[in-house]
Short mmCIF file of C-alpha atoms (C1' of nucleotides) in Angstrom, two decimals:
data_model
loop_
_atom_site.label_atom_id
_atom_site.label_comp_id
_atom_site.label_asym_id
_atom_site.label_seq_id
_atom_site.Cartn_x
_atom_site.Cartn_y
_atom_site.Cartn_z
CA UNK A 1 -21.22 -11.10 2.07
CA UNK A 2 -23.37 -9.14 -0.11
CA UNK A 3 -21.90 -7.80 -3.31
CA UNK A 4 -19.64 -4.93 -2.50
CA UNK A 5 -20.80 -1.78 -4.81
CA UNK A 6 -19.03 1.61 -4.28
CA UNK A 7 -20.17 4.82 -5.95
CA UNK A 8 -18.39 7.92 -7.13
CA UNK A 9 -20.41 10.87 -7.45
CA UNK A 10 -18.66 13.99 -8.72
CA UNK A 11 -20.69 17.15 -9.32
CA UNK A 12 -20.31 18.72 -12.80
CA UNK A 13 -19.50 21.88 -11.61
CA UNK A 14 -15.92 22.05 -13.08
CA UNK A 15 -13.14 20.08 -13.88
CA UNK A 16 -12.19 16.74 -12.23
CA UNK A 17 -9.66 17.62 -9.43
CA UNK A 18 -6.75 15.47 -8.44
CA UNK A 19 -8.48 14.81 -4.69
CA UNK A 20 -11.68 13.69 -6.49
CA UNK A 21 -9.34 11.25 -8.67
CA UNK A 22 -8.15 9.71 -5.36
CA UNK A 23 -11.66 8.88 -4.19
CA UNK A 24 -12.53 7.74 -7.38
CA UNK A 25 -9.68 5.31 -7.36
CA UNK A 26 -10.56 4.30 -3.79
CA UNK A 27 -13.86 3.45 -4.93
CA UNK A 28 -12.75 1.42 -7.78
CA UNK A 29 -10.31 -0.45 -5.78
CA UNK A 30 -12.49 -1.47 -2.90
CA UNK A 31 -15.14 -2.58 -5.36
CA UNK A 32 -12.78 -4.58 -7.62
CA UNK A 33 -10.89 -5.92 -4.61
CA UNK A 34 -13.84 -7.59 -3.41
CA UNK A 35 -15.20 -8.58 -6.75
CA UNK A 36 -17.61 -6.02 -6.74
CA UNK A 37 -19.01 -2.91 -8.86
CA UNK A 38 -18.07 0.38 -8.85
CA UNK A 39 -20.70 2.85 -9.76
CA UNK A 40 -20.59 6.43 -11.49
CA UNK A 41 -23.23 8.74 -10.39
CA UNK A 42 -23.56 12.27 -11.41
CA UNK A 43 -24.39 14.76 -8.65
CA UNK A 44 -25.94 17.35 -10.77
CA UNK A 45 -28.53 18.58 -8.41
CA UNK A 46 -27.17 22.23 -7.93
CA UNK A 47 -28.55 23.82 -11.36
CA UNK A 48 -27.05 27.34 -10.52
CA UNK A 49 -23.32 25.92 -10.19
CA UNK A 50 -23.80 23.43 -13.20
CA UNK A 51 -21.11 23.92 -15.87
CA UNK A 52 -22.06 22.92 -19.59
CA UNK A 53 -19.86 20.27 -20.79
CA UNK A 54 -18.60 19.37 -17.40
CA UNK A 55 -20.15 15.75 -17.74
CA UNK A 56 -18.54 15.00 -20.85
CA UNK A 57 -15.13 16.15 -19.48
CA UNK A 58 -15.44 14.17 -16.25
CA UNK A 59 -15.82 11.21 -18.15
CA UNK A 60 -13.22 11.63 -20.57
CA UNK A 61 -10.77 12.52 -17.54
CA UNK A 62 -11.66 9.00 -15.86
CA UNK A 63 -11.31 7.34 -19.07
CA UNK A 64 -7.80 9.04 -19.53
CA UNK A 65 -6.63 8.20 -16.10
CA UNK A 66 -7.83 4.75 -16.65
CA UNK A 67 -10.51 4.36 -13.95
CA UNK A 68 -13.21 2.22 -15.18
CA UNK A 69 -16.83 1.86 -13.85
CA UNK A 70 -19.11 -0.98 -14.03
CA UNK A 71 -22.16 1.28 -14.19
CA UNK A 72 -23.49 4.64 -14.83
CA UNK A 73 -23.17 7.46 -15.25
CA UNK A 74 -26.54 8.00 -13.69
CA UNK A 75 -27.34 11.59 -13.51
CA UNK A 76 -29.51 12.44 -10.37
CA UNK A 77 -31.29 15.22 -12.17
CA UNK A 78 -33.22 12.27 -13.97
CA UNK A 79 -34.49 10.92 -10.88
CA UNK A 80 -36.35 13.93 -9.16
CA UNK A 81 -39.82 12.07 -9.01
CA UNK A 82 -37.93 9.71 -6.97
CA UNK A 83 -36.57 12.20 -4.41
CA UNK A 84 -39.90 14.04 -4.31
CA UNK A 85 -41.57 10.76 -3.28
CA UNK A 86 -38.95 10.08 -0.58
CA UNK A 87 -39.48 13.34 0.83
CA UNK A 88 -43.11 12.94 1.01
CA UNK A 89 -42.79 9.71 2.78
CA UNK A 90 -40.46 11.38 5.39
CA UNK A 91 -43.12 14.15 5.98
CA UNK A 92 -45.65 11.56 6.22
CA UNK A 93 -43.73 9.79 8.86
CA UNK A 94 -42.97 12.94 10.71
CA UNK A 95 -39.47 13.10 10.16
CA UNK A 96 -39.46 16.23 7.83
CA UNK A 97 -41.76 19.07 7.21
CA UNK A 98 -42.37 21.82 4.57
CA UNK A 99 -41.07 25.12 5.15
CA UNK A 100 -41.82 28.47 3.41
CA UNK A 101 -39.40 30.70 4.99
CA UNK A 102 -38.22 33.38 2.75
CA UNK A 103 -34.49 33.93 2.11
CA UNK A 104 -34.81 37.26 3.68
CA UNK A 105 -36.44 35.75 6.85
CA UNK A 106 -33.73 33.32 7.02
CA UNK A 107 -31.20 36.18 6.67
CA UNK A 108 -32.60 38.11 9.35
CA UNK A 109 -32.89 35.18 11.67
CA UNK A 110 -29.18 34.67 11.33
CA UNK A 111 -28.31 38.29 11.95
CA UNK A 112 -30.12 38.04 15.10
CA UNK A 113 -28.45 34.97 16.42
CA UNK A 114 -24.95 36.42 15.16
CA UNK A 115 -25.95 39.52 17.64
CA UNK A 116 -26.80 37.20 20.36
CA UNK A 117 -23.79 35.21 19.68
CA UNK A 118 -25.84 31.97 19.28
CA UNK A 119 -25.04 29.29 16.81
CA UNK A 120 -26.24 30.09 13.35
CA UNK A 121 -28.87 28.14 11.74
CA UNK A 122 -32.12 27.81 11.09
CA UNK A 123 -34.62 28.10 13.98
CA UNK A 124 -37.37 25.41 13.27
CA UNK A 125 -39.80 27.96 12.72
CA UNK A 126 -41.96 26.13 10.42
CA UNK A 127 -41.68 22.91 12.18
CA UNK A 128 -45.35 22.65 13.37
CA UNK A 129 -46.78 25.53 11.15
CA UNK A 130 -48.37 22.73 8.51
CA UNK A 131 -47.06 24.66 5.57
CA UNK A 132 -49.33 23.82 2.64
CA UNK A 133 -47.95 21.92 -0.32
CA UNK A 134 -49.28 24.59 -2.74
CA UNK A 135 -47.13 27.21 -1.96
CA UNK A 136 -43.61 27.24 -2.82
CA UNK A 137 -41.61 25.50 -0.06
CA UNK A 138 -38.40 23.48 0.91
CA UNK A 139 -38.62 20.48 2.93
CA UNK A 140 -36.35 20.22 6.04
CA UNK A 141 -35.61 17.23 7.94
CA UNK A 142 -36.28 17.34 11.62
CA UNK A 143 -33.18 17.01 13.44
CA UNK A 144 -33.92 15.30 16.89
CA UNK A 145 -33.02 18.11 19.94
CA UNK A 146 -31.37 15.51 22.23
CA UNK A 147 -30.21 12.65 20.34
CA UNK A 148 -26.74 10.91 20.69
CA UNK A 149 -25.43 9.11 17.61
CA UNK A 150 -22.73 7.08 16.70
CA UNK A 151 -21.01 6.18 13.33
CA UNK A 152 -19.09 3.10 12.93
CA UNK A 153 -16.71 4.42 10.51
CA UNK A 154 -14.57 2.02 8.61
CA UNK A 155 -11.59 4.36 8.65
CA UNK A 156 -12.36 6.54 11.41
CA UNK A 157 -13.67 4.16 13.87
CA UNK A 158 -16.33 5.16 16.29
CA UNK A 159 -17.25 8.85 15.90
CA UNK A 160 -20.00 9.59 18.54
CA UNK A 161 -22.02 12.85 18.73
CA UNK A 162 -23.52 13.19 21.99
CA UNK A 163 -25.81 16.13 20.47
CA UNK A 164 -26.05 16.62 16.74
CA UNK A 165 -24.93 19.89 16.03
CA UNK A 166 -27.11 20.26 12.75
CA UNK A 167 -30.25 22.62 12.40
CA UNK A 168 -33.18 21.33 10.41
CA UNK A 169 -31.39 20.76 7.04
CA UNK A 170 -33.12 21.18 3.77
CA UNK A 171 -33.69 18.22 1.91
CA UNK A 172 -35.64 19.39 -1.00
CA UNK A 173 -35.13 22.55 -2.40
CA UNK A 174 -37.93 25.06 -3.67
CA UNK A 175 -36.75 23.99 -7.38
CA UNK A 176 -37.59 20.56 -6.97
CA UNK A 177 -34.28 19.30 -6.93
CA UNK A 178 -32.93 17.56 -3.79
CA UNK A 179 -29.96 18.38 -1.88
CA UNK A 180 -27.13 16.23 -1.45
CA UNK A 181 -28.31 14.83 1.87
CA UNK A 182 -31.51 13.53 0.52
CA UNK A 183 -30.22 12.48 -3.12
CA UNK A 184 -27.18 10.80 -1.79
CA UNK A 185 -29.12 8.62 0.74
CA UNK A 186 -31.87 7.91 -1.68
CA UNK A 187 -29.49 6.91 -4.31
CA UNK A 188 -27.15 4.86 -2.06
CA UNK A 189 -30.29 2.91 -1.13
CA UNK A 190 -31.71 2.59 -4.78
CA UNK A 191 -28.39 1.69 -6.14
CA UNK A 192 -27.66 -0.95 -3.39
CA UNK A 193 -24.26 0.76 -2.51
CA UNK A 194 -22.59 -1.14 0.07
CA UNK A 195 -19.75 0.89 1.05
CA UNK A 196 -19.81 4.95 1.26
CA UNK A 197 -16.46 6.09 0.47
CA UNK A 198 -16.23 10.12 0.55
CA UNK A 199 -14.19 12.87 1.38
CA UNK A 200 -13.50 13.55 5.17
CA UNK A 201 -15.41 16.86 4.71
CA UNK A 202 -18.76 14.91 4.84
CA UNK A 203 -18.27 13.54 8.30
CA UNK A 204 -19.86 16.16 10.07
CA UNK A 205 -22.96 15.78 8.18
CA UNK A 206 -23.00 11.92 8.41
CA UNK A 207 -25.42 11.89 11.38
CA UNK A 208 -27.94 13.54 8.95
CA UNK A 209 -27.61 10.68 6.65
CA UNK A 210 -27.69 7.97 9.11
CA UNK A 211 -30.89 9.67 10.57
CA UNK A 212 -32.32 9.69 7.02
CA UNK A 213 -31.59 5.95 6.76
CA UNK A 214 -33.08 5.17 9.95
CA UNK A 215 -36.27 7.29 9.42
CA UNK A 216 -36.97 5.65 6.17
CA UNK A 217 -36.24 1.97 8.00
CA UNK A 218 -33.40 1.50 5.26
CA UNK A 219 -30.12 -0.46 6.71
CA UNK A 220 -27.15 1.98 6.57
CA UNK A 221 -23.93 0.98 4.28
CA UNK A 222 -20.60 1.00 5.64
CA UNK A 223 -19.26 4.45 5.78
CA UNK A 224 -15.63 5.48 5.38
CA UNK A 225 -14.39 9.08 5.31
CA UNK A 226 -11.25 9.43 3.34
CA UNK A 227 -8.54 11.55 4.65
CA UNK A 228 -8.22 14.91 2.66
CA UNK A 229 -5.67 15.41 -0.11
CA UNK A 230 -3.74 18.65 1.31
CA UNK A 231 -1.49 21.24 -0.50
CA UNK A 232 1.91 22.15 0.80
CA UNK A 233 0.02 24.91 3.34
CA UNK A 234 -1.88 22.03 5.09
CA UNK A 235 -5.06 23.07 3.63
CA UNK A 236 -7.34 21.25 1.59
CA UNK A 237 -5.77 20.82 -2.12
CA UNK A 238 -7.55 23.38 -4.70
CA UNK A 239 -6.74 25.82 -7.53
CA UNK A 240 -5.00 27.77 -5.42
CA UNK A 241 -2.35 25.01 -4.86
CA UNK A 242 -1.56 25.28 -8.42
CA UNK A 243 -2.39 22.64 -11.14
CA UNK A 244 -4.71 20.39 -9.42
CA UNK A 245 -7.34 19.43 -12.16
CA UNK A 246 -6.40 16.25 -13.76
CA UNK A 247 -6.50 17.59 -17.23
CA UNK A 248 -3.23 19.99 -16.18
CA UNK A 249 -1.57 16.69 -15.05
CA UNK A 250 -2.23 15.51 -18.68
CA UNK A 251 -1.18 18.41 -20.49
CA UNK A 252 1.94 18.65 -18.28
CA UNK A 253 3.00 14.87 -19.48
CA UNK A 254 2.21 12.92 -16.62
CA UNK A 255 1.47 9.52 -16.96
CA UNK A 256 -1.90 8.27 -15.74
CA UNK A 257 -0.23 5.14 -14.36
CA UNK A 258 2.09 7.04 -12.40
CA UNK A 259 -0.85 9.61 -11.27
CA UNK A 260 -2.97 6.86 -10.11
CA UNK A 261 0.05 4.88 -8.11
CA UNK A 262 1.24 8.09 -6.52
CA UNK A 263 -2.23 9.19 -5.47
CA UNK A 264 -2.97 5.68 -3.95
CA UNK A 265 -0.23 6.36 -1.50
CA UNK A 266 -1.46 9.47 0.08
CA UNK A 267 -3.79 7.82 2.59
CA UNK A 268 -3.24 4.45 1.74
CA UNK A 269 -0.18 2.13 2.24
CA UNK A 270 0.37 -1.73 1.86
CA UNK A 271 1.53 -1.79 5.44
CA UNK A 272 3.09 -5.04 6.61
CA UNK A 273 6.89 -3.26 6.62
CA UNK A 274 6.30 -3.10 2.68
CA UNK A 275 8.94 -0.97 1.15
CA UNK A 276 7.68 -1.11 -2.25
CA UNK A 277 6.44 2.17 -3.97
CA UNK A 278 5.54 1.22 -7.33
CA UNK A 279 2.40 -0.78 -7.71
CA UNK A 280 0.44 -1.63 -10.92
CA UNK A 281 -3.45 -1.18 -10.83
CA UNK A 282 -3.63 -4.88 -10.47
CA UNK A 283 -1.21 -4.87 -7.35
CA UNK A 284 -3.24 -2.24 -5.76
CA UNK A 285 -6.70 -3.92 -6.55
CA UNK A 286 -5.32 -6.89 -4.91
CA UNK A 287 -3.95 -5.26 -1.95
CA UNK A 288 -6.36 -2.38 -1.24
CA UNK A 289 -8.80 -2.74 1.95
CA UNK A 290 -10.07 -0.09 4.07
CA UNK A 291 -8.01 -1.34 6.98
CA UNK A 292 -5.01 0.20 5.43
CA UNK A 293 -6.45 3.55 4.56
CA UNK A 294 -4.79 6.17 7.06
CA UNK A 295 -6.83 8.71 8.98
CA UNK A 296 -4.66 11.77 8.54
CA UNK A 297 -4.47 14.08 5.89
CA UNK A 298 -1.43 13.92 3.42
CA UNK A 299 0.28 16.79 1.32
CA UNK A 300 0.23 16.15 -2.31
CA UNK A 301 4.10 16.17 -3.35
CA UNK A 302 4.75 17.30 -6.94
CA UNK A 303 8.42 16.43 -6.31
CA UNK A 304 7.75 13.03 -5.78
CA UNK A 305 5.21 12.60 -8.25
CA UNK A 306 7.84 13.90 -10.66
CA UNK A 307 10.13 10.88 -9.67
CA UNK A 308 7.38 8.42 -9.71
CA UNK A 309 6.63 9.55 -13.29
CA UNK A 310 10.12 9.33 -14.26
CA UNK A 311 10.10 5.78 -13.01
CA UNK A 312 6.88 5.00 -15.21
CA UNK A 313 8.57 6.61 -18.03
CA UNK A 314 11.87 4.45 -17.69
CA UNK A 315 9.57 1.37 -17.49
CA UNK A 316 7.98 1.87 -20.60
CA UNK A 317 8.65 -0.26 -23.64
CA UNK A 318 10.48 1.92 -26.24
CA UNK A 319 7.37 1.52 -28.62
CA UNK A 320 5.00 2.85 -25.99
CA UNK A 321 7.13 5.41 -24.92
CA UNK A 322 7.36 6.57 -28.65
CA UNK A 323 3.80 6.86 -29.34
CA UNK A 324 3.52 8.84 -26.31
CA UNK A 325 6.40 11.16 -27.37
CA UNK A 326 5.62 11.97 -30.70
CA UNK A 327 2.24 13.87 -30.35
CA UNK A 328 4.11 16.10 -27.46
CA UNK A 329 7.16 16.67 -29.78
CA UNK A 330 4.90 17.53 -32.56
CA UNK A 331 3.03 19.76 -30.24
CA UNK A 332 6.11 21.62 -29.43
CA UNK A 333 6.48 22.39 -33.15
CA UNK A 334 9.03 19.57 -34.10
CA UNK A 335 8.80 17.92 -37.37
CA UNK A 336 9.46 14.46 -36.01
CA UNK A 337 11.39 11.65 -37.79
CA UNK A 338 10.31 8.59 -36.33
CA UNK A 339 13.45 6.78 -37.36
CA UNK A 340 15.46 9.25 -35.71
CA UNK A 341 13.69 9.33 -32.49
CA UNK A 342 13.63 5.68 -32.61
CA UNK A 343 17.66 5.71 -32.41
CA UNK A 344 17.99 8.05 -29.45
CA UNK A 345 14.76 6.98 -27.43
CA UNK A 346 16.68 4.66 -25.15
CA UNK A 347 19.02 7.55 -24.29
CA UNK A 348 16.10 10.24 -23.73
CA UNK A 349 14.05 7.35 -21.74
CA UNK A 350 16.36 7.75 -18.63
CA UNK A 351 16.46 11.52 -18.61
CA UNK A 352 12.80 12.33 -18.64
CA UNK A 353 10.60 13.06 -15.65
CA UNK A 354 7.68 14.40 -17.60
CA UNK A 355 7.17 13.57 -21.15
CA UNK A 356 7.81 17.06 -22.50
CA UNK A 357 11.18 17.00 -20.98
CA UNK A 358 12.06 15.25 -24.22
CA UNK A 359 11.82 18.42 -26.33
CA UNK A 360 15.02 20.17 -25.51
CA UNK A 361 16.58 16.85 -25.63
CA UNK A 362 15.89 15.87 -29.35
CA UNK A 363 15.11 19.07 -31.00
CA UNK A 364 18.42 19.14 -32.40
CA UNK A 365 17.59 15.93 -34.57
CA UNK A 366 14.36 17.55 -36.11
CA UNK A 367 15.32 21.03 -36.90
CA UNK A 368 17.40 22.15 -40.29
CA UNK A 369 19.39 24.73 -38.53
CA UNK A 370 20.57 25.13 -35.04
CA UNK A 371 21.82 27.74 -32.86
CA UNK A 372 25.06 26.94 -31.18
CA UNK A 373 26.25 27.97 -27.80
CA UNK A 374 29.42 29.25 -28.63
CA UNK A 375 30.50 30.85 -25.55
CA UNK A 376 30.29 27.59 -23.88
CA UNK A 377 32.24 25.86 -26.40
CA UNK A 378 35.07 28.05 -25.93
CA UNK A 379 35.49 27.69 -22.19
CA UNK A 380 37.95 26.15 -20.04
CA UNK A 381 40.93 27.09 -21.93
CA UNK A 382 39.38 25.89 -25.47
CA UNK A 383 40.17 28.50 -28.03
CA UNK A 384 38.62 28.88 -31.46
CA UNK A 385 41.52 27.77 -33.56
CA UNK A 386 41.79 24.61 -31.38
CA UNK A 387 37.91 23.99 -31.77
CA UNK A 388 37.91 24.59 -35.47
CA UNK A 389 40.58 21.77 -35.66
CA UNK A 390 38.55 19.55 -33.77
CA UNK A 391 35.61 19.94 -35.90
CA UNK A 392 37.48 19.73 -39.23
CA UNK A 393 39.03 16.58 -37.95
CA UNK A 394 35.94 14.89 -36.42
CA UNK A 395 34.11 15.52 -39.70
CA UNK A 396 36.90 14.02 -41.74
CA UNK A 397 37.03 10.95 -39.26
CA UNK A 398 33.34 10.46 -39.53
CA UNK A 399 33.32 10.59 -43.12
CA UNK A 400 36.02 7.87 -43.64
CA UNK A 401 34.04 5.66 -41.38
CA UNK A 402 33.18 2.07 -43.05
CA UNK A 403 30.31 1.45 -40.92
CA UNK A 404 28.43 4.30 -39.29
CA UNK A 405 27.35 3.11 -35.88
CA UNK A 406 27.81 4.13 -32.32
CA UNK A 407 30.82 1.92 -31.30
CA UNK A 408 32.37 3.27 -34.63
CA UNK A 409 31.67 6.78 -33.91
CA UNK A 410 33.18 6.78 -30.44
CA UNK A 411 36.16 5.18 -31.59
CA UNK A 412 36.46 7.95 -34.30
CA UNK A 413 35.84 10.78 -31.70
CA UNK A 414 38.30 9.28 -29.15
CA UNK A 415 41.06 9.28 -31.69
CA UNK A 416 40.45 12.77 -32.57
CA UNK A 417 40.57 13.45 -29.03
CA UNK A 418 43.77 11.78 -28.81
CA UNK A 419 45.52 13.61 -31.73
CA UNK A 420 44.17 16.72 -30.38
CA UNK A 421 46.19 15.94 -27.14
CA UNK A 422 44.41 14.60 -24.01
CA UNK A 423 41.41 14.74 -22.26
CA UNK A 424 38.40 13.75 -24.25
CA UNK A 425 35.95 15.81 -22.32
CA UNK A 426 36.82 19.15 -23.57
CA UNK A 427 37.16 17.77 -27.07
CA UNK A 428 33.67 16.11 -26.88
CA UNK A 429 32.03 19.38 -25.22
CA UNK A 430 33.42 21.20 -28.70
CA UNK A 431 31.65 18.32 -30.89
CA UNK A 432 28.62 18.15 -28.80
CA UNK A 433 27.85 21.91 -29.26
CA UNK A 434 28.76 21.77 -32.85
CA UNK A 435 26.59 19.10 -33.57
CA UNK A 436 23.41 19.63 -31.24
CA UNK A 437 24.11 23.66 -30.26
CA UNK A 438 23.91 22.64 -26.66
CA UNK A 439 25.72 21.66 -23.45
CA UNK A 440 23.13 19.26 -22.21
CA UNK A 441 21.96 16.65 -24.62
CA UNK A 442 21.72 13.02 -24.48
CA UNK A 443 25.24 10.85 -25.19
CA UNK A 444 27.14 12.22 -27.84
CA UNK A 445 27.88 8.96 -29.87
CA UNK A 446 24.30 8.07 -29.79
CA UNK A 447 23.37 11.42 -30.73
CA UNK A 448 25.27 11.53 -33.52
CA UNK A 449 24.15 8.23 -34.93
CA UNK A 450 20.68 9.34 -34.34
CA UNK A 451 21.40 12.34 -36.55
CA UNK A 452 23.03 10.81 -39.10
CA UNK A 453 26.30 10.97 -41.17
CA UNK A 454 25.50 13.41 -43.42
CA UNK A 455 23.97 16.04 -41.20
CA UNK A 456 26.38 15.47 -38.46
CA UNK A 457 29.28 16.43 -40.77
CA UNK A 458 27.43 19.24 -42.39
CA UNK A 459 27.16 21.02 -39.04
CA UNK A 460 30.86 20.23 -37.94
CA UNK A 461 31.85 21.98 -41.25
CA UNK A 462 29.36 24.89 -40.56
CA UNK A 463 30.93 25.17 -36.91
CA UNK A 464 34.52 25.33 -38.39
CA UNK A 465 33.69 27.96 -40.72
CA UNK A 466 32.02 30.05 -37.79
CA UNK A 467 35.02 29.85 -35.59
"C1'" G B 1 -18.16 30.52 18.93
"C1'" G B 2 -20.28 25.25 18.45
"C1'" C B 3 -19.45 20.28 16.77
"C1'" G B 4 -16.11 17.01 14.80
"C1'" C B 5 -11.38 14.86 12.62
"C1'" U B 6 -6.26 14.86 12.97
"C1'" A B 7 -1.06 14.68 14.96
"C1'" U B 8 6.23 9.45 13.49
"C1'" C B 9 12.09 12.65 9.72
"C1'" G B 10 10.59 18.96 5.51
"C1'" U B 11 6.91 15.39 2.55
"C1'" C B 12 4.47 10.39 1.89
"C1'" U B 13 4.49 6.75 5.28
"C1'" A B 14 6.24 1.80 8.18
"C1'" A B 15 6.61 -0.23 13.04
"C1'" C B 16 1.32 -8.06 17.55
"C1'" G B 17 2.87 -2.58 23.99
"C1'" G B 18 9.57 -4.63 23.57
"C1'" U B 19 13.29 -2.24 16.60
"C1'" U B 20 20.01 1.13 17.02
"C1'" A B 21 11.88 4.19 15.25
"C1'" G B 22 12.39 0.99 8.77
"C1'" G B 23 11.66 2.84 3.68
"C1'" A B 24 10.59 6.46 -0.27
"C1'" C B 25 10.57 11.60 -2.17
"C1'" G B 26 13.78 15.89 -1.67
"C1'" G B 27 18.63 17.67 0.39
"C1'" G B 28 23.98 16.83 1.29
"C1'" G B 29 28.45 13.76 -0.12
"C1'" C B 30 31.05 9.85 -2.55
"C1'" C B 31 31.39 6.44 -6.88
"C1'" C B 32 30.24 5.65 -12.41
"C1'" U B 33 31.04 9.33 -16.47
"C1'" C B 34 31.54 12.57 -23.11
"C1'" U B 35 27.45 17.01 -20.95
"C1'" C B 36 22.96 16.01 -18.77
"C1'" A B 37 20.57 12.12 -16.24
"C1'" A B 38 20.02 7.15 -14.35
"C1'" G B 39 22.25 3.74 -11.04
"C1'" G B 40 25.22 2.29 -6.55
"C1'" C B 41 27.20 3.68 -1.68
"C1'" C B 42 27.06 6.72 2.54
"C1'" C B 43 25.29 11.07 5.84
"C1'" A B 44 21.81 14.68 7.71
"C1'" A B 45 16.73 14.23 9.51
"C1'" A B 46 10.77 12.40 13.27
"C1'" U B 47 7.53 9.78 17.62
"C1'" A B 48 3.66 17.81 19.37
"C1'" A B 49 3.75 19.14 24.99
"C1'" G B 50 2.12 17.24 29.74
"C1'" G B 51 0.31 13.58 32.51
"C1'" G B 52 -1.33 8.62 33.60
"C1'" U B 53 -1.77 2.78 32.80
"C1'" U B 54 2.20 -0.89 32.49
"C1'" C B 55 8.00 -4.10 33.88
"C1'" G B 56 8.10 -1.49 29.44
"C1'" A B 57 4.90 3.22 25.56
"C1'" U B 58 5.41 5.89 18.84
"C1'" U B 59 1.65 2.46 19.92
"C1'" C B 60 -3.75 2.64 25.06
"C1'" C B 61 -6.37 6.76 28.17
"C1'" C B 62 -6.61 11.79 29.61
"C1'" U B 63 -5.49 17.25 29.29
"C1'" U B 64 -2.98 20.98 26.73
"C1'" U B 65 -1.53 22.79 21.96
"C1'" A B 66 -1.48 23.04 16.85
"C1'" G B 67 -3.73 22.29 12.19
"C1'" C B 68 -7.90 20.85 9.44
"C1'" G B 69 -13.23 20.18 8.29
"C1'" C B 70 -18.32 21.36 9.00
"C1'" U B 71 -21.90 24.87 10.75
"C1'" A B 72 -26.10 27.21 2.83
"C1'" C B 73 -32.60 26.33 -0.66
"C1'" C B 74 -23.17 24.21 -2.45
"C1'" A B 75 -21.55 19.82 -2.96
#
RNA sequence: GGCGCUAUCGUCUAACGGUUAGGACGGGGCCCUCUCAAGGCCCAAAUAAGGGUUCGAUUCCCUUUAGCGCUACCA
């Protein structure tokens, strides 16, 4: 078997989209599964839509998410001479021709076709006009009139066209840049790409690509058209569906590992009755094959991604989580004390779906003064006098502890609850709000341990004074 | 309109032509419990419709329906 070589060819017209990430992932998985190479190509042939800085953003996004390419990036804009050369050869071979039709003429043609309710598209006016190379022109491919063609697609199966529904398509634009159709075929040939993995939306133009390979007498690579990643409305996922750029997932506190795992499962499954959902990159690489790629589109579910992100967070070694959390907390304006955070980490770890979820859980550790939810403290039959008693007693008990650790704190507070007469729940709620300010916190004893004796006692006394 | 693709729980999906159609997310309930989570157990929830082929269709074929994509000097 010849080397498996795949390519990911994003166009630098904006930020990397989550659908693009899925394509990139599949390119890398397939290549590496077979011990081959994944190539990064930059499809910058449309200079009108080119966004400055997009290439750098693309590369840093790919690096962040952990998708590594073996070759590239190769910008297509640096290969203009090569595309020109091939377009000339296509003309020489009789498969393409120069066309100098103006935009106005094209628009008028289209108008007339619309009036006659004909399919829109270039009429082929210049096919035999022998337009000179010295006037401004484009190069068009001569789509054969009656030509049946079959694409053997690795995921769609055989796709057959009795007649190619395309009109004479532009290969080389008047500015000397190639269109996607020319550039992709030439590059796939020159870069010895063995498998073309790309989004479903390219299926309709695949006959043209096949025809170009054929015209040049180049063997065509394996084609694999990937099912689309959909929004909740069943349409192709796009900005309209909310945060779909990879960078926004990064900012929202998703883990790259979770994103890759999750996105792999849209359009691919391990099969064989496999019920596993969590796969490392290594496992994915080992198990990924085109045979297991689905052909129906899949809706991108933020709910399931959130769940999976939580799973990945829980599986993170504490030091690793801490390293990822500290910048997030700092960004939220907290003066992080690493030691305090370290103490409470195991408790917050299982309470997170997204990294920033930690902020409201731990902010009480890093604030000088806290706001307390007093109405919540005095609910369910708890009156101020009793709450005050509890705070005072708790402060005393904690102050008298020989060792200030979680078991000791628990014992102390249970004693307080008992002498306050009865249920621990309401008592702990008072202490919880007194110390953290909130009703929802990490477990109480650990929270107190992390806060430290001094601050805890101070907050209990503060609360008593408030009541 | 033309051409093409697609069709299993709400969502992601599994199921050599033979299963009580399985799992996961989400939803509901119970357990655990100092709040919130996490975890455990349980429940509801699907083969788009109609025709074939077959002893037997989720699975193969056809039609219909629905959705999506393409139909640019964009990718």
